[in-house]
């Protein structure tokens, strides 16, 4: 049986990836002159990223999945260091994206906003891919049943579908 925490992490990654794809599709349509820029949509999507991935999803990974895995596997240390640093960097990148959007809103070029958004989406996809393809398999290999019981409980308490 797949641990509920793994199903929740994968579902949350899919939701985050869909929101990023929606942002990029809209920017591409605006650049192509097919749609008017919907600034409310950008703000709503940034608010979602702040409310769910930043406040719930990444902290749960850091505090439960990564913390338990560090205890059980030395091998996982380097990738967990990298991913935790990316959680910190992701928060900074989101602040920067809001700034770039404000500049665009006040008459700036959409290209700068588009570049920042594309770089942000690519770094998030890469990050989630490493969690799905490297961290989860290591966790399945090394974590004990007691570890999973604690992790599953934490992930089920505030899964993002309940929070959003
Ligand atoms: Fe993460």
JSON list of C-alpha atoms and ligand atoms in Angstrom, two decimals:
[
{"chain": "A", "resi": 1, "resn": "UNK", "atom": "CA", "xyz": [0.00, 0.00, 0.00]},
{"chain": "A", "resi": 2, "resn": "UNK", "atom": "CA", "xyz": [1.25, 3.47, -0.86]},
{"chain": "A", "resi": 3, "resn": "UNK", "atom": "CA", "xyz": [1.65, 5.67, 2.19]},
{"chain": "A", "resi": 4, "resn": "UNK", "atom": "CA", "xyz": [-1.03, 8.40, 2.32]},
{"chain": "A", "resi": 5, "resn": "UNK", "atom": "CA", "xyz": [1.69, 11.04, 2.73]},
{"chain": "A", "resi": 6, "resn": "UNK", "atom": "CA", "xyz": [3.20, 10.05, -0.63]},
{"chain": "A", "resi": 7, "resn": "UNK", "atom": "CA", "xyz": [-0.17, 10.27, -2.36]},
{"chain": "A", "resi": 8, "resn": "UNK", "atom": "CA", "xyz": [-0.75, 13.69, -0.77]},
{"chain": "A", "resi": 9, "resn": "UNK", "atom": "CA", "xyz": [2.71, 14.99, -1.76]},
{"chain": "A", "resi": 10, "resn": "UNK", "atom": "CA", "xyz": [2.25, 13.81, -5.34]},
{"chain": "A", "resi": 11, "resn": "UNK", "atom": "CA", "xyz": [-1.27, 15.34, -5.53]},
{"chain": "A", "resi": 12, "resn": "UNK", "atom": "CA", "xyz": [0.00, 18.62, -4.13]},
{"chain": "A", "resi": 13, "resn": "UNK", "atom": "CA", "xyz": [2.88, 18.64, -6.62]},
{"chain": "A", "resi": 14, "resn": "UNK", "atom": "CA", "xyz": [0.37, 18.13, -9.44]},
{"chain": "A", "resi": 15, "resn": "UNK", "atom": "CA", "xyz": [-1.76, 21.04, -8.17]},
{"chain": "A", "resi": 16, "resn": "UNK", "atom": "CA", "xyz": [1.27, 23.33, -7.92]},
{"chain": "A", "resi": 17, "resn": "UNK", "atom": "CA", "xyz": [2.46, 22.30, -11.39]},
{"chain": "A", "resi": 18, "resn": "UNK", "atom": "CA", "xyz": [-1.02, 23.02, -12.83]},
{"chain": "A", "resi": 19, "resn": "UNK", "atom": "CA", "xyz": [-1.11, 26.49, -11.33]},
{"chain": "A", "resi": 20, "resn": "UNK", "atom": "CA", "xyz": [2.35, 27.24, -12.75]},
{"chain": "A", "resi": 21, "resn": "UNK", "atom": "CA", "xyz": [1.26, 25.95, -16.15]},
{"chain": "A", "resi": 22, "resn": "UNK", "atom": "CA", "xyz": [-1.84, 28.17, -15.98]},
{"chain": "A", "resi": 23, "resn": "UNK", "atom": "CA", "xyz": [0.33, 31.21, -15.23]},
{"chain": "A", "resi": 24, "resn": "UNK", "atom": "CA", "xyz": [2.67, 30.48, -18.13]},
{"chain": "A", "resi": 25, "resn": "UNK", "atom": "CA", "xyz": [-0.19, 29.80, -20.56]},
{"chain": "A", "resi": 26, "resn": "UNK", "atom": "CA", "xyz": [-1.82, 33.09, -19.68]},
{"chain": "A", "resi": 27, "resn": "UNK", "atom": "CA", "xyz": [1.43, 35.07, -20.09]},
{"chain": "A", "resi": 28, "resn": "UNK", "atom": "CA", "xyz": [2.04, 33.37, -23.45]},
{"chain": "A", "resi": 29, "resn": "UNK", "atom": "CA", "xyz": [-1.49, 34.28, -24.60]},
{"chain": "A", "resi": 30, "resn": "UNK", "atom": "CA", "xyz": [-1.00, 37.90, -23.48]},
{"chain": "A", "resi": 31, "resn": "UNK", "atom": "CA", "xyz": [2.35, 38.10, -25.29]},
{"chain": "A", "resi": 32, "resn": "UNK", "atom": "CA", "xyz": [0.76, 36.68, -28.44]},
{"chain": "A", "resi": 33, "resn": "UNK", "atom": "CA", "xyz": [-2.00, 39.31, -28.24]},
{"chain": "A", "resi": 34, "resn": "UNK", "atom": "CA", "xyz": [-4.68, 36.63, -27.80]},
{"chain": "A", "resi": 35, "resn": "UNK", "atom": "CA", "xyz": [-5.75, 37.63, -24.28]},
{"chain": "A", "resi": 36, "resn": "UNK", "atom": "CA", "xyz": [-5.87, 40.78, -22.17]},
{"chain": "A", "resi": 37, "resn": "UNK", "atom": "CA", "xyz": [-3.60, 40.52, -19.13]},
{"chain": "A", "resi": 38, "resn": "UNK", "atom": "CA", "xyz": [-5.69, 39.43, -16.14]},
{"chain": "A", "resi": 39, "resn": "UNK", "atom": "CA", "xyz": [-3.75, 40.89, -13.25]},
{"chain": "A", "resi": 40, "resn": "UNK", "atom": "CA", "xyz": [-6.26, 39.56, -10.75]},
{"chain": "A", "resi": 41, "resn": "UNK", "atom": "CA", "xyz": [-5.53, 36.03, -12.00]},
{"chain": "A", "resi": 42, "resn": "UNK", "atom": "CA", "xyz": [-1.79, 36.50, -11.48]},
{"chain": "A", "resi": 43, "resn": "UNK", "atom": "CA", "xyz": [-2.35, 37.82, -7.97]},
{"chain": "A", "resi": 44, "resn": "UNK", "atom": "CA", "xyz": [-4.77, 35.00, -7.11]},
{"chain": "A", "resi": 45, "resn": "UNK", "atom": "CA", "xyz": [-2.25, 32.42, -8.30]},
{"chain": "A", "resi": 46, "resn": "UNK", "atom": "CA", "xyz": [0.59, 34.03, -6.34]},
{"chain": "A", "resi": 47, "resn": "UNK", "atom": "CA", "xyz": [-1.67, 34.13, -3.28]},
{"chain": "A", "resi": 48, "resn": "UNK", "atom": "CA", "xyz": [-2.37, 30.41, -3.75]},
{"chain": "A", "resi": 49, "resn": "UNK", "atom": "CA", "xyz": [1.38, 29.66, -3.99]},
{"chain": "A", "resi": 50, "resn": "UNK", "atom": "CA", "xyz": [1.96, 31.63, -0.81]},
{"chain": "A", "resi": 51, "resn": "UNK", "atom": "CA", "xyz": [-0.97, 30.11, 1.08]},
{"chain": "A", "resi": 52, "resn": "UNK", "atom": "CA", "xyz": [-0.50, 26.45, 0.15]},
{"chain": "A", "resi": 53, "resn": "UNK", "atom": "CA", "xyz": [2.95, 25.44, -1.17]},
{"chain": "A", "resi": 54, "resn": "UNK", "atom": "CA", "xyz": [4.84, 28.03, 0.89]},
{"chain": "A", "resi": 55, "resn": "UNK", "atom": "CA", "xyz": [2.90, 27.84, 4.15]},
{"chain": "A", "resi": 56, "resn": "UNK", "atom": "CA", "xyz": [1.77, 24.23, 4.21]},
{"chain": "A", "resi": 57, "resn": "UNK", "atom": "CA", "xyz": [3.40, 21.96, 1.64]},
{"chain": "A", "resi": 58, "resn": "UNK", "atom": "CA", "xyz": [7.12, 22.84, 1.90]},
{"chain": "A", "resi": 59, "resn": "UNK", "atom": "CA", "xyz": [7.10, 23.17, 5.72]},
{"chain": "A", "resi": 60, "resn": "UNK", "atom": "CA", "xyz": [5.52, 19.69, 6.00]},
{"chain": "A", "resi": 61, "resn": "UNK", "atom": "CA", "xyz": [8.24, 18.27, 3.78]},
{"chain": "A", "resi": 62, "resn": "UNK", "atom": "CA", "xyz": [10.99, 19.97, 5.83]},
{"chain": "A", "resi": 63, "resn": "UNK", "atom": "CA", "xyz": [9.56, 19.13, 9.23]},
{"chain": "A", "resi": 64, "resn": "UNK", "atom": "CA", "xyz": [8.43, 15.57, 8.61]},
{"chain": "A", "resi": 65, "resn": "UNK", "atom": "CA", "xyz": [9.57, 13.79, 5.45]},
{"chain": "A", "resi": 66, "resn": "UNK", "atom": "CA", "xyz": [13.05, 15.35, 5.27]},
{"chain": "A", "resi": 67, "resn": "UNK", "atom": "CA", "xyz": [13.69, 15.33, 9.02]},
{"chain": "A", "resi": 68, "resn": "UNK", "atom": "CA", "xyz": [12.88, 11.64, 9.39]},
{"chain": "A", "resi": 69, "resn": "UNK", "atom": "CA", "xyz": [14.80, 10.72, 6.26]},
{"chain": "A", "resi": 70, "resn": "UNK", "atom": "CA", "xyz": [17.92, 12.53, 7.49]},
{"chain": "A", "resi": 71, "resn": "UNK", "atom": "CA", "xyz": [17.84, 10.35, 10.61]},
{"chain": "A", "resi": 72, "resn": "UNK", "atom": "CA", "xyz": [17.66, 7.13, 8.63]},
{"chain": "A", "resi": 73, "resn": "UNK", "atom": "CA", "xyz": [19.90, 7.79, 5.64]},
{"chain": "A", "resi": 74, "resn": "UNK", "atom": "CA", "xyz": [23.22, 9.56, 5.35]},
{"chain": "A", "resi": 75, "resn": "UNK", "atom": "CA", "xyz": [22.97, 9.08, 1.62]},
{"chain": "A", "resi": 76, "resn": "UNK", "atom": "CA", "xyz": [19.97, 11.45, 1.53]},
{"chain": "A", "resi": 77, "resn": "UNK", "atom": "CA", "xyz": [21.80, 14.33, 3.28]},
{"chain": "A", "resi": 78, "resn": "UNK", "atom": "CA", "xyz": [23.12, 16.11, 0.20]},
{"chain": "A", "resi": 79, "resn": "UNK", "atom": "CA", "xyz": [19.87, 16.10, -1.79]},
{"chain": "A", "resi": 80, "resn": "UNK", "atom": "CA", "xyz": [17.89, 17.17, 1.29]},
{"chain": "A", "resi": 81, "resn": "UNK", "atom": "CA", "xyz": [20.31, 20.10, 1.85]},
{"chain": "A", "resi": 82, "resn": "UNK", "atom": "CA", "xyz": [19.77, 21.13, -1.76]},
{"chain": "A", "resi": 83, "resn": "UNK", "atom": "CA", "xyz": [15.96, 20.86, -1.56]},
{"chain": "A", "resi": 84, "resn": "UNK", "atom": "CA", "xyz": [15.72, 22.72, 1.77]},
{"chain": "A", "resi": 85, "resn": "UNK", "atom": "CA", "xyz": [17.83, 25.53, 0.32]},
{"chain": "A", "resi": 86, "resn": "UNK", "atom": "CA", "xyz": [15.44, 25.61, -2.65]},
{"chain": "A", "resi": 87, "resn": "UNK", "atom": "CA", "xyz": [12.46, 25.97, -0.27]},
{"chain": "A", "resi": 88, "resn": "UNK", "atom": "CA", "xyz": [14.11, 29.11, 1.13]},
{"chain": "A", "resi": 89, "resn": "UNK", "atom": "CA", "xyz": [15.04, 30.39, -2.33]},
{"chain": "A", "resi": 90, "resn": "UNK", "atom": "CA", "xyz": [11.50, 29.72, -3.60]},
{"chain": "A", "resi": 91, "resn": "UNK", "atom": "CA", "xyz": [10.06, 32.12, -1.01]},
{"chain": "A", "resi": 92, "resn": "UNK", "atom": "CA", "xyz": [12.50, 34.82, -2.14]},
{"chain": "A", "resi": 93, "resn": "UNK", "atom": "CA", "xyz": [11.70, 34.11, -5.80]},
{"chain": "A", "resi": 94, "resn": "UNK", "atom": "CA", "xyz": [7.97, 34.53, -5.14]},
{"chain": "A", "resi": 95, "resn": "UNK", "atom": "CA", "xyz": [8.58, 37.94, -3.55]},
{"chain": "A", "resi": 96, "resn": "UNK", "atom": "CA", "xyz": [10.65, 38.88, -6.57]},
{"chain": "A", "resi": 97, "resn": "UNK", "atom": "CA", "xyz": [7.92, 37.69, -8.94]},
{"chain": "A", "resi": 98, "resn": "UNK", "atom": "CA", "xyz": [5.34, 39.90, -7.21]},
{"chain": "A", "resi": 99, "resn": "UNK", "atom": "CA", "xyz": [7.74, 42.83, -7.68]},
{"chain": "A", "resi": 100, "resn": "UNK", "atom": "CA", "xyz": [8.21, 42.02, -11.37]},
{"chain": "A", "resi": 101, "resn": "UNK", "atom": "CA", "xyz": [4.44, 41.85, -11.77]},
{"chain": "A", "resi": 102, "resn": "UNK", "atom": "CA", "xyz": [4.00, 45.23, -10.06]},
{"chain": "A", "resi": 103, "resn": "UNK", "atom": "CA", "xyz": [6.58, 46.71, -12.46]},
{"chain": "A", "resi": 104, "resn": "UNK", "atom": "CA", "xyz": [4.70, 45.23, -15.40]},
{"chain": "A", "resi": 105, "resn": "UNK", "atom": "CA", "xyz": [1.40, 46.55, -13.97]},
{"chain": "A", "resi": 106, "resn": "UNK", "atom": "CA", "xyz": [2.82, 50.05, -13.77]},
{"chain": "A", "resi": 107, "resn": "UNK", "atom": "CA", "xyz": [3.72, 50.08, -17.46]},
{"chain": "A", "resi": 108, "resn": "UNK", "atom": "CA", "xyz": [6.81, 47.83, -17.62]},
{"chain": "A", "resi": 109, "resn": "UNK", "atom": "CA", "xyz": [7.64, 45.29, -20.28]},
{"chain": "A", "resi": 110, "resn": "UNK", "atom": "CA", "xyz": [5.91, 41.91, -20.04]},
{"chain": "A", "resi": 111, "resn": "UNK", "atom": "CA", "xyz": [9.13, 40.20, -21.25]},
{"chain": "A", "resi": 112, "resn": "UNK", "atom": "CA", "xyz": [10.93, 40.75, -17.91]},
{"chain": "A", "resi": 113, "resn": "UNK", "atom": "CA", "xyz": [7.95, 39.37, -16.00]},
{"chain": "A", "resi": 114, "resn": "UNK", "atom": "CA", "xyz": [7.69, 36.45, -18.43]},
{"chain": "A", "resi": 115, "resn": "UNK", "atom": "CA", "xyz": [11.39, 35.59, -17.99]},
{"chain": "A", "resi": 116, "resn": "UNK", "atom": "CA", "xyz": [11.12, 35.65, -14.20]},
{"chain": "A", "resi": 117, "resn": "UNK", "atom": "CA", "xyz": [7.94, 33.56, -14.27]},
{"chain": "A", "resi": 118, "resn": "UNK", "atom": "CA", "xyz": [9.42, 30.99, -16.66]},
{"chain": "A", "resi": 119, "resn": "UNK", "atom": "CA", "xyz": [12.58, 30.66, -14.57]},
{"chain": "A", "resi": 120, "resn": "UNK", "atom": "CA", "xyz": [10.46, 30.29, -11.41]},
{"chain": "A", "resi": 121, "resn": "UNK", "atom": "CA", "xyz": [8.21, 27.61, -12.95]},
{"chain": "A", "resi": 122, "resn": "UNK", "atom": "CA", "xyz": [11.18, 25.65, -14.27]},
{"chain": "A", "resi": 123, "resn": "UNK", "atom": "CA", "xyz": [12.98, 25.72, -10.93]},
{"chain": "A", "resi": 124, "resn": "UNK", "atom": "CA", "xyz": [9.80, 24.57, -9.13]},
{"chain": "A", "resi": 125, "resn": "UNK", "atom": "CA", "xyz": [9.22, 21.73, -11.60]},
{"chain": "A", "resi": 126, "resn": "UNK", "atom": "CA", "xyz": [12.83, 20.63, -11.25]},
{"chain": "A", "resi": 127, "resn": "UNK", "atom": "CA", "xyz": [12.54, 20.80, -7.46]},
{"chain": "A", "resi": 128, "resn": "UNK", "atom": "CA", "xyz": [9.33, 18.74, -7.34]},
{"chain": "A", "resi": 129, "resn": "UNK", "atom": "CA", "xyz": [10.78, 16.25, -9.81]},
{"chain": "A", "resi": 130, "resn": "UNK", "atom": "CA", "xyz": [13.72, 15.63, -7.47]},
{"chain": "A", "resi": 131, "resn": "UNK", "atom": "CA", "xyz": [11.34, 15.10, -4.56]},
{"chain": "A", "resi": 132, "resn": "UNK", "atom": "CA", "xyz": [9.20, 12.67, -6.57]},
{"chain": "A", "resi": 133, "resn": "UNK", "atom": "CA", "xyz": [12.06, 10.77, -8.20]},
{"chain": "A", "resi": 134, "resn": "UNK", "atom": "CA", "xyz": [14.87, 10.85, -5.63]},
{"chain": "A", "resi": 135, "resn": "UNK", "atom": "CA", "xyz": [13.50, 11.65, -2.16]},
{"chain": "A", "resi": 136, "resn": "UNK", "atom": "CA", "xyz": [10.33, 9.56, -2.20]},
{"chain": "A", "resi": 137, "resn": "UNK", "atom": "CA", "xyz": [12.16, 6.40, -3.37]},
{"chain": "A", "resi": 138, "resn": "UNK", "atom": "CA", "xyz": [14.80, 6.95, -0.64]},
{"chain": "A", "resi": 139, "resn": "UNK", "atom": "CA", "xyz": [12.05, 7.45, 1.93]},
{"chain": "A", "resi": 140, "resn": "UNK", "atom": "CA", "xyz": [10.33, 4.25, 0.81]},
{"chain": "A", "resi": 141, "resn": "UNK", "atom": "CA", "xyz": [13.63, 2.43, 1.17]},
{"chain": "A", "resi": 142, "resn": "UNK", "atom": "CA", "xyz": [14.75, 3.73, 4.57]},
{"chain": "A", "resi": 143, "resn": "UNK", "atom": "CA", "xyz": [11.82, 4.94, 6.67]},
{"chain": "A", "resi": 144, "resn": "UNK", "atom": "CA", "xyz": [10.24, 2.64, 9.24]},
{"chain": "A", "resi": 145, "resn": "UNK", "atom": "CA", "xyz": [6.55, 2.03, 9.89]},
{"chain": "A", "resi": 146, "resn": "UNK", "atom": "CA", "xyz": [6.68, 4.31, 12.94]},
{"chain": "A", "resi": 147, "resn": "UNK", "atom": "CA", "xyz": [8.26, 7.05, 10.84]},
{"chain": "A", "resi": 148, "resn": "UNK", "atom": "CA", "xyz": [5.50, 6.75, 8.27]},
{"chain": "A", "resi": 149, "resn": "UNK", "atom": "CA", "xyz": [2.80, 6.81, 10.93]},
{"chain": "A", "resi": 150, "resn": "UNK", "atom": "CA", "xyz": [4.05, 10.20, 12.14]},
{"chain": "A", "resi": 151, "resn": "UNK", "atom": "CA", "xyz": [4.54, 11.54, 8.60]},
{"chain": "A", "resi": 152, "resn": "UNK", "atom": "CA", "xyz": [1.15, 10.32, 7.37]},
{"chain": "A", "resi": 153, "resn": "UNK", "atom": "CA", "xyz": [-0.59, 11.90, 10.37]},
{"chain": "A", "resi": 154, "resn": "UNK", "atom": "CA", "xyz": [1.09, 15.26, 9.74]},
{"chain": "A", "resi": 155, "resn": "UNK", "atom": "CA", "xyz": [0.30, 15.28, 6.03]},
{"chain": "A", "resi": 156, "resn": "UNK", "atom": "CA", "xyz": [-3.31, 14.23, 6.56]},
{"chain": "A", "resi": 157, "resn": "UNK", "atom": "CA", "xyz": [-4.02, 16.95, 9.15]},
{"chain": "A", "resi": 158, "resn": "UNK", "atom": "CA", "xyz": [-3.62, 19.88, 6.82]},
{"chain": "A", "resi": 159, "resn": "UNK", "atom": "CA", "xyz": [-3.57, 18.48, 3.33]},
{"chain": "A", "resi": 160, "resn": "UNK", "atom": "CA", "xyz": [-3.82, 21.38, 0.95]},
{"chain": "A", "resi": 161, "resn": "UNK", "atom": "CA", "xyz": [-7.18, 20.35, -0.48]},
{"chain": "A", "resi": 162, "resn": "UNK", "atom": "CA", "xyz": [-8.67, 21.08, 2.98]},
{"chain": "A", "resi": 163, "resn": "UNK", "atom": "CA", "xyz": [-6.79, 24.33, 3.36]},
{"chain": "A", "resi": 164, "resn": "UNK", "atom": "CA", "xyz": [-7.64, 25.87, 0.03]},
{"chain": "B", "resi": 1, "resn": "LIG", "atom": "FE1", "xyz": [9.61, 20.78, -1.77]}
]
